[in-house]
Amino acid sequence: MPTPFNSPLRRFLSLVAAAALTVSVAAQERNYSPSDETAEALPKVKEAADAKKYPEALALINGLIAKATPGSYDEAILNQYKTQILLQQGEYAKAIEPIERSLALSDSKSPPYFEDRATRDLYFFLFQLYFQEANNTKNATLITTYYDKAQKAIEHWLKIVPETNPDAQMYYAQLLISRAMLNDKNPDKALLEKAIKEIDKGMLLSARPKDTFYLLKLVCLQQLERNAESAELMELVVRQKPDNSNYWQQLAALYLSLGKDLRAIITIERAQAHGFMNTPKDNFNLIGIYFNAAQYEKAAELLDKGLHGGLIENDPRNWELLSSALQQMQRPMKAIEALQEGAKAFPKAGQLEFLTAQQYIQLEKPEEALRHIQLAISKGNLAKPYQAYLSLSFTAYQLKKFDIALDAAKKAAEYPEGAKDGKNMEKALEEIIRDREAKKNKT
């Protein structure tokens, strides 16, 4: 979750830099003004800070705070200046305490020490600092503490501000989601629902809401397993931002998670029309969806085009997949042609020869099957070698080539998975061969 700390330092420094001017205004409207000692010392503090003599400036400020009457306007304004110096040093965490102190002092008075606008800015800035520090630590207790303080600060800000704005709503939603996802295995659904409400408020404040709103809402919907709504939202996003490849990928993934293969296919093809999702991996995923949806003709078409045009990875498994698609279409000879084309491209891929043999077995062409099984075994690289030996044994037996069949059965029996069938086949073949030899001896 990104931190909302978008250069609040500059805004805060401007706020404090104008303090000398706002003090006189405050004095007229609220009857608050710094003591003479503080008013005389502040130019020295500013001079030291401008010269980047931060330790000297801090020493002056701390000295003044120590002398200030507890709860006084001096203490409040001096803590603001202390904050300024700490921020200029990049000491964001240390700046939190003086802001908290100055706001507590101001809020304790009626009327408050600070004008409404300054108070609102300070609370919003404090919220940002809390949120930033939560994201900067790995201490679980501190994270929870900072998130809690950040939520209280932004919710107080929302109560005192005349009207909210899109950025504030976005940051508030980010905070709520961050809190909800502290335990990512068991997200806080109530906080996620609240985040959605705040996101919707923020989106209504702009004619063209920022992309971040949509992405944050998408996170919430997915965590709440409201995938149908997620898909609807992503459809809106891709219509507005068709040039973002990540959005197309997310939309396709959502449709797949919903079991809407056709919508996923259409989404990928829409993305490809915009020049996205056209890598070999994307093309293969599209083929896989067609295949899983039993759209074998389209899958075969894309596989053939992809393998011959370099649009998908040219490897033995993709030739196997093309053959499988053709088999599903009841085109066995085309399936064999695909396997043999793959075998030419990968001469050591014995599995392609073995699958070719299985096709010939189904076509009741044992002679062709026997030749390809033998080729498969000689090439090697078989997924399950024992299956090839068993298939060779059965096919050779069918052709009455008992010696080949017996040798293959013995080889199959050498594998744990083929031991049982191989031994049974071996025993049967040995009996056949003995009968054959006995008959020869009688003649």
Coordinates of C-alpha atoms in Angstrom, one line a residue:
M1 CA 0.0 0.0 0.0
P2 CA 1.6 3.3 -1.1
T3 CA 2.1 6.0 1.5
P4 CA 0.2 9.2 1.0
F5 CA 3.2 11.4 2.0
N6 CA 3.3 13.6 -1.0
S7 CA 5.6 16.4 -0.1
P8 CA 3.6 17.6 3.0
L9 CA 6.8 19.1 4.3
R10 CA 6.7 22.0 1.8
R11 CA 3.2 22.8 2.7
F12 CA 3.9 22.6 6.4
L13 CA 7.0 24.8 6.1
S14 CA 5.0 27.4 4.3
L15 CA 2.4 27.3 7.1
V16 CA 5.0 27.8 9.8
A17 CA 7.1 30.3 7.8
A18 CA 4.0 32.5 7.7
A19 CA 3.5 32.2 11.5
A20 CA 5.1 35.6 12.2
L21 CA 2.4 37.2 10.0
T22 CA -0.5 35.1 11.3
V23 CA 0.5 35.9 14.9
S24 CA -0.5 39.5 14.6
V25 CA -3.8 38.5 12.9
A26 CA -4.4 36.0 15.6
A27 CA -3.7 38.7 18.2
Q28 CA -6.4 40.9 16.7
E29 CA -9.0 38.2 16.3
R30 CA -8.2 35.9 19.2
N31 CA -6.2 38.1 21.5
Y32 CA -3.2 35.7 21.6
S33 CA 0.3 36.9 21.1
P34 CA 3.8 35.6 21.9
S35 CA 5.7 37.0 24.9
D36 CA 8.3 39.7 24.2
E37 CA 11.1 37.3 25.0
T38 CA 9.8 34.7 22.5
A39 CA 9.0 37.4 19.8
E40 CA 12.6 38.8 20.2
A41 CA 14.2 35.3 20.0
L42 CA 12.3 33.9 17.0
P43 CA 14.3 35.9 14.4
K44 CA 17.5 34.3 15.8
V45 CA 15.9 30.9 15.5
K46 CA 15.0 31.7 11.9
E47 CA 18.5 32.9 11.1
A48 CA 20.1 29.7 12.5
A49 CA 17.6 27.5 10.6
D50 CA 18.2 29.4 7.3
A51 CA 21.9 28.9 7.8
K52 CA 21.2 25.2 8.3
K53 CA 22.6 25.4 11.8
Y54 CA 19.9 23.1 13.0
P55 CA 21.4 22.0 16.4
E56 CA 21.8 25.7 17.3
A57 CA 18.2 26.5 16.2
L58 CA 16.9 23.5 18.2
A59 CA 18.8 24.6 21.2
L60 CA 17.3 28.1 21.1
I61 CA 13.8 26.6 20.6
N62 CA 14.2 24.1 23.4
G63 CA 15.5 26.8 25.7
L64 CA 12.5 29.0 25.0
I65 CA 10.0 26.1 25.5
A66 CA 11.6 25.4 28.9
K67 CA 11.0 29.0 30.0
A68 CA 7.5 29.2 28.5
T69 CA 4.5 29.0 30.8
P70 CA 3.0 25.5 30.5
G71 CA 0.0 25.6 28.2
S72 CA 0.8 29.1 27.0
Y73 CA 0.5 30.4 23.4
D74 CA 4.4 30.6 23.5
E75 CA 4.6 26.9 24.1
A76 CA 2.2 26.2 21.2
I77 CA 3.9 28.4 18.7
L78 CA 7.4 27.3 19.7
N79 CA 6.4 23.7 19.2
Q80 CA 5.4 24.6 15.7
Y81 CA 8.8 26.1 15.0
K82 CA 10.5 23.0 16.5
T83 CA 8.5 20.9 14.1
Q84 CA 9.8 23.0 11.2
I85 CA 13.4 22.5 12.2
L86 CA 13.0 18.8 12.7
L87 CA 11.4 18.5 9.3
Q88 CA 14.2 20.4 7.6
Q89 CA 16.5 17.9 9.1
G90 CA 14.4 15.0 7.8
E91 CA 13.5 13.9 11.3
Y92 CA 9.9 13.1 10.5
A93 CA 9.2 10.8 13.4
K94 CA 10.6 13.3 15.9
A95 CA 8.4 16.0 14.4
I96 CA 5.3 14.2 15.5
E97 CA 5.5 15.0 19.2
P98 CA 5.8 18.8 18.9
I99 CA 2.9 18.8 16.4
E100 CA 0.8 16.8 18.8
R101 CA 1.7 19.1 21.7
S102 CA 0.9 22.3 19.8
L103 CA -2.5 21.0 18.7
A104 CA -3.3 19.7 22.1
L105 CA -2.5 23.2 23.6
S106 CA -4.5 25.0 20.9
D107 CA -7.5 22.7 21.2
S108 CA -7.6 23.1 25.0
K109 CA -8.4 26.8 24.6
S110 CA -11.5 28.6 23.7
P111 CA -11.1 30.0 21.2
P112 CA -8.2 27.8 20.1
Y113 CA -4.8 29.3 19.7
F114 CA -4.7 28.5 16.0
E115 CA -7.1 29.6 13.3
D116 CA -9.4 27.0 11.9
R117 CA -7.4 26.7 8.6
A118 CA -4.1 26.2 10.4
T119 CA -5.7 23.6 12.7
R120 CA -7.1 21.7 9.8
D121 CA -3.7 21.7 8.0
L122 CA -1.9 20.6 11.1
Y123 CA -4.3 17.6 11.6
F124 CA -4.0 16.6 8.0
F125 CA -0.3 16.8 8.1
L126 CA -0.1 14.9 11.3
F127 CA -2.3 12.2 9.7
Q128 CA 0.2 11.9 6.9
L129 CA 3.1 11.7 9.2
Y130 CA 1.5 8.9 11.2
F131 CA 0.7 7.0 8.0
Q132 CA 4.2 7.4 6.8
E133 CA 5.8 6.2 10.0
A134 CA 3.5 3.1 10.0
N135 CA 4.8 2.3 6.5
N136 CA 8.4 2.9 7.6
T137 CA 8.5 0.4 10.5
K138 CA 8.3 -3.4 10.7
N139 CA 7.4 -3.4 14.3
A140 CA 3.8 -4.8 14.4
T141 CA 2.9 -2.9 17.6
L142 CA 4.2 0.4 16.3
I143 CA 2.3 -0.1 13.0
T144 CA -0.9 -0.7 14.8
T145 CA -0.3 2.3 17.0
Y146 CA 0.5 4.6 14.1
Y147 CA -2.5 3.4 12.1
D148 CA -4.8 4.0 15.0
K149 CA -3.5 7.5 15.5
A150 CA -3.6 8.2 11.7
Q151 CA -7.3 7.1 11.6
K152 CA -8.2 9.3 14.5
A153 CA -6.4 12.3 13.0
I154 CA -8.0 12.0 9.6
E155 CA -11.5 11.4 11.1
H156 CA -11.0 14.5 13.3
W157 CA -9.9 16.4 10.2
L158 CA -13.1 15.3 8.3
K159 CA -15.2 16.6 11.2
I160 CA -13.7 20.1 11.2
V161 CA -13.1 20.6 7.5
P162 CA -15.9 22.4 5.5
E163 CA -15.7 19.8 2.8
T164 CA -13.5 16.9 2.0
N165 CA -11.5 16.5 -1.3
P166 CA -10.6 13.6 -3.6
D167 CA -7.0 13.3 -2.3
A168 CA -8.0 13.2 1.3
Q169 CA -10.6 10.5 0.6
M170 CA -8.0 8.5 -1.3
Y171 CA -5.5 8.7 1.5
Y172 CA -8.2 7.8 4.1
A173 CA -9.2 4.7 2.0
Q174 CA -5.5 3.7 1.7
L175 CA -5.3 3.8 5.5
L176 CA -8.4 1.8 6.0
I177 CA -7.2 -0.9 3.6
S178 CA -3.8 -1.0 5.2
R179 CA -5.4 -1.5 8.6
A180 CA -7.8 -4.1 7.2
M181 CA -4.9 -6.1 5.6
L182 CA -2.6 -6.2 8.7
N183 CA -3.6 -9.9 8.8
D184 CA -3.7 -10.7 5.1
K185 CA -5.0 -14.2 5.8
N186 CA -8.0 -12.8 7.6
P187 CA -8.7 -9.3 6.4
D188 CA -11.0 -7.0 8.4
K189 CA -14.1 -7.0 6.2
A190 CA -15.8 -4.2 8.1
L191 CA -12.8 -1.9 7.4
L192 CA -12.8 -3.0 3.7
E193 CA -16.5 -2.1 3.4
K194 CA -15.8 1.2 5.1
A195 CA -13.0 1.9 2.7
I196 CA -15.3 1.2 -0.3
K197 CA -17.7 3.9 1.1
E198 CA -14.9 6.4 1.4
I199 CA -13.6 5.6 -2.1
D200 CA -17.1 6.1 -3.6
K201 CA -17.3 9.5 -1.8
G202 CA -13.9 10.5 -3.3
M203 CA -14.9 9.4 -6.8
L204 CA -18.0 11.5 -6.7
L205 CA -15.9 14.6 -6.0
S206 CA -14.1 14.5 -9.4
A207 CA -15.4 14.4 -12.9
R208 CA -12.4 12.1 -13.8
P209 CA -11.4 10.2 -10.7
K210 CA -7.8 9.1 -10.4
D211 CA -6.9 5.5 -11.4
T212 CA -5.9 4.9 -7.8
F213 CA -9.5 5.0 -6.7
Y214 CA -10.4 2.2 -9.0
L215 CA -7.4 0.1 -8.0
L216 CA -8.1 0.6 -4.3
K217 CA -11.8 -0.3 -4.8
L218 CA -10.7 -3.4 -6.8
V219 CA -8.5 -4.5 -3.9
C220 CA -11.4 -4.2 -1.5
L221 CA -13.8 -6.1 -3.8
Q222 CA -11.4 -8.9 -4.4
Q223 CA -10.6 -9.3 -0.7
L224 CA -14.3 -9.4 -0.1
E225 CA -14.6 -12.0 -2.9
R226 CA -17.0 -9.8 -4.8
N227 CA -15.4 -10.9 -8.1
A228 CA -18.4 -10.1 -10.3
E229 CA -18.3 -6.5 -9.1
S230 CA -14.6 -6.5 -9.6
A231 CA -15.0 -7.5 -13.2
E232 CA -17.6 -4.8 -13.8
L233 CA -15.2 -2.2 -12.3
M234 CA -12.3 -3.4 -14.4
E235 CA -14.5 -3.2 -17.5
L236 CA -15.0 0.5 -16.7
V237 CA -11.3 1.0 -16.1
V238 CA -10.2 -0.6 -19.4
R239 CA -12.7 1.5 -21.3
Q240 CA -11.2 4.6 -19.8
K241 CA -7.6 3.4 -19.9
P242 CA -7.3 1.0 -22.8
D243 CA -3.6 1.8 -23.1
N244 CA -2.7 0.1 -19.8
S245 CA -1.6 -3.6 -20.3
N246 CA -1.9 -4.4 -16.6
Y247 CA -5.6 -3.5 -16.5
W248 CA -6.3 -5.9 -19.4
Q249 CA -4.4 -8.7 -17.6
Q250 CA -6.3 -8.1 -14.4
L251 CA -9.7 -8.2 -16.2
A252 CA -8.8 -11.4 -18.0
A253 CA -7.7 -13.0 -14.7
L254 CA -11.0 -11.9 -13.1
Y255 CA -13.1 -13.5 -15.8
L256 CA -11.1 -16.7 -15.4
S257 CA -11.6 -16.8 -11.7
L258 CA -15.3 -16.4 -12.3
G259 CA -15.2 -19.4 -14.7
K260 CA -16.3 -17.1 -17.6
D261 CA -13.9 -18.5 -20.2
L262 CA -15.6 -16.8 -23.1
R263 CA -15.4 -13.4 -21.5
A264 CA -11.7 -14.0 -20.7
I265 CA -11.1 -15.0 -24.4
I266 CA -12.8 -11.8 -25.6
T267 CA -10.9 -9.7 -23.1
I268 CA -7.5 -11.1 -24.3
E269 CA -8.5 -10.6 -27.9
R270 CA -9.6 -7.0 -27.2
A271 CA -6.3 -6.4 -25.4
Q272 CA -4.4 -7.8 -28.4
A273 CA -6.3 -5.4 -30.7
H274 CA -4.8 -2.6 -28.6
G275 CA -1.3 -4.1 -28.9
F276 CA -1.2 -5.8 -25.5
M277 CA -1.2 -9.4 -24.2
N278 CA 0.5 -10.7 -27.3
T279 CA 3.6 -12.3 -25.9
P280 CA 4.2 -16.0 -26.5
K281 CA 3.0 -16.6 -22.9
D282 CA -0.1 -14.6 -23.5
N283 CA -0.8 -16.4 -26.8
F284 CA -0.3 -19.7 -25.1
N285 CA -2.7 -18.8 -22.3
L286 CA -5.3 -17.9 -24.8
I287 CA -4.9 -21.3 -26.5
G288 CA -5.2 -22.9 -23.1
I289 CA -8.5 -21.2 -22.4
Y290 CA -9.9 -22.2 -25.8
F291 CA -8.7 -25.8 -25.1
N292 CA -10.3 -25.9 -21.6
A293 CA -13.5 -24.5 -23.1
A294 CA -13.5 -27.4 -25.6
Q295 CA -13.0 -25.0 -28.5
Y296 CA -10.5 -27.4 -30.1
E297 CA -10.8 -26.1 -33.6
K298 CA -9.8 -22.6 -32.6
A299 CA -7.1 -23.9 -30.2
A300 CA -5.7 -26.0 -33.1
E301 CA -5.8 -23.0 -35.4
L302 CA -3.9 -20.8 -33.0
L303 CA -1.4 -23.5 -32.1
D304 CA -0.6 -24.2 -35.8
K305 CA -0.3 -20.4 -36.5
G306 CA 1.7 -19.9 -33.3
L307 CA 4.2 -22.7 -33.9
H308 CA 4.8 -21.8 -37.5
G309 CA 4.8 -18.1 -36.9
G310 CA 6.9 -17.9 -33.7
L311 CA 3.9 -16.5 -31.7
I312 CA 4.2 -19.3 -29.1
E313 CA 7.2 -21.2 -27.8
N314 CA 8.3 -23.9 -30.2
D315 CA 8.8 -26.9 -27.9
P316 CA 7.7 -30.6 -28.0
R317 CA 4.9 -30.1 -25.6
N318 CA 3.2 -27.6 -27.8
W319 CA 3.4 -30.0 -30.7
E320 CA 1.8 -32.6 -28.4
L321 CA -1.0 -30.1 -27.6
L322 CA -1.6 -29.4 -31.3
S323 CA -1.9 -33.2 -31.9
S324 CA -4.3 -33.5 -28.9
A325 CA -6.5 -30.8 -30.3
L326 CA -6.7 -32.5 -33.6
Q327 CA -7.5 -35.8 -32.0
Q328 CA -10.4 -34.2 -30.2
M329 CA -11.6 -33.0 -33.6
Q330 CA -11.4 -36.7 -34.8
R331 CA -8.6 -36.0 -37.2
P332 CA -6.1 -38.8 -36.4
M333 CA -3.9 -38.5 -39.4
K334 CA -3.6 -34.7 -38.9
A335 CA -2.7 -35.4 -35.3
I336 CA 0.1 -37.8 -36.5
E337 CA 1.3 -35.2 -39.0
A338 CA 1.6 -32.7 -36.2
L339 CA 3.6 -35.1 -34.0
Q340 CA 5.9 -36.0 -36.8
E341 CA 6.5 -32.4 -37.7
G342 CA 7.4 -31.8 -34.1
A343 CA 9.7 -34.9 -34.2
K344 CA 11.6 -33.4 -37.1
A345 CA 12.1 -30.2 -35.2
F346 CA 13.2 -32.1 -32.1
P347 CA 14.9 -35.2 -33.2
K348 CA 15.7 -36.4 -29.7
A349 CA 12.1 -36.0 -28.4
G350 CA 11.2 -39.7 -28.1
Q351 CA 7.8 -38.8 -26.5
L352 CA 6.6 -37.5 -29.8
E353 CA 7.4 -40.8 -31.5
F354 CA 5.7 -42.7 -28.6
L355 CA 2.5 -40.6 -29.0
T356 CA 2.6 -41.2 -32.8
A357 CA 2.7 -44.9 -32.0
Q358 CA -0.4 -44.6 -29.8
Q359 CA -2.2 -43.0 -32.7
Y360 CA -1.4 -45.8 -35.0
I361 CA -2.5 -48.3 -32.3
Q362 CA -5.9 -46.6 -32.2
L363 CA -6.0 -46.8 -36.0
E364 CA -5.2 -50.5 -35.8
K365 CA -2.0 -50.2 -37.6
P366 CA 0.4 -52.2 -35.4
E367 CA 3.3 -52.3 -37.9
E368 CA 3.5 -48.5 -38.0
A369 CA 3.0 -48.4 -34.2
L370 CA 5.8 -50.9 -33.7
R371 CA 8.2 -48.8 -35.7
H372 CA 7.5 -45.6 -33.9
I373 CA 7.7 -47.2 -30.5
Q374 CA 11.1 -48.5 -31.3
L375 CA 12.1 -45.1 -32.5
A376 CA 10.8 -43.6 -29.3
I377 CA 12.8 -45.9 -27.2
S378 CA 16.0 -45.3 -29.2
K379 CA 15.6 -41.6 -29.0
G380 CA 14.8 -41.6 -25.2
N381 CA 13.6 -38.6 -23.3
L382 CA 10.3 -40.4 -22.5
A383 CA 7.9 -39.2 -19.9
K384 CA 7.4 -42.8 -18.6
P385 CA 9.8 -45.3 -20.3
Y386 CA 8.1 -48.3 -18.8
Q387 CA 4.9 -47.5 -20.7
A388 CA 6.9 -47.5 -24.0
Y389 CA 8.3 -50.9 -23.2
L390 CA 4.9 -52.3 -22.2
S391 CA 3.4 -50.9 -25.4
L392 CA 6.2 -52.4 -27.4
S393 CA 5.7 -55.7 -25.8
F394 CA 1.9 -55.8 -26.4
T395 CA 2.3 -54.5 -30.0
A396 CA 5.0 -57.0 -30.8
Y397 CA 2.9 -59.8 -29.3
Q398 CA 0.0 -58.7 -31.5
L399 CA 2.3 -59.0 -34.5
K400 CA 3.5 -62.4 -33.2
K401 CA 7.1 -61.0 -32.8
F402 CA 7.4 -62.8 -29.5
D403 CA 11.2 -62.4 -29.0
I404 CA 10.8 -58.6 -29.3
A405 CA 7.8 -58.7 -27.1
L406 CA 9.7 -60.8 -24.4
D407 CA 12.7 -58.5 -24.4
A408 CA 10.4 -55.4 -24.1
A409 CA 8.5 -57.0 -21.2
K410 CA 11.8 -57.7 -19.3
K411 CA 12.8 -54.1 -19.8
A412 CA 9.4 -52.9 -18.5
A413 CA 9.8 -55.1 -15.4
E414 CA 13.0 -53.2 -14.5
Y415 CA 10.9 -50.2 -13.6
P416 CA 9.0 -50.2 -10.4
E417 CA 5.9 -48.9 -12.1
G418 CA 6.1 -51.5 -14.8
A419 CA 7.2 -54.5 -12.7
K420 CA 3.8 -56.1 -12.2
D421 CA 2.6 -55.9 -15.8
G422 CA 6.1 -56.6 -17.2
K423 CA 6.5 -59.8 -15.1
N424 CA 3.0 -61.0 -16.1
M425 CA 3.7 -60.3 -19.8
E426 CA 7.1 -61.9 -19.5
K427 CA 5.7 -65.1 -17.9
A428 CA 3.0 -65.4 -20.6
L429 CA 5.5 -64.8 -23.4
E430 CA 7.9 -67.3 -22.1
E431 CA 5.1 -69.9 -22.1
I432 CA 4.2 -69.0 -25.7
I433 CA 7.8 -69.3 -26.7
R434 CA 8.2 -72.6 -25.0
D435 CA 5.1 -73.9 -26.8
R436 CA 6.5 -72.6 -30.0
E437 CA 9.8 -74.3 -29.5
A438 CA 8.1 -77.5 -28.4
K439 CA 6.1 -77.6 -31.6
K440 CA 9.3 -77.0 -33.6
N441 CA 11.0 -80.0 -31.9
K442 CA 8.0 -82.3 -32.8
T443 CA 8.3 -81.5 -36.4

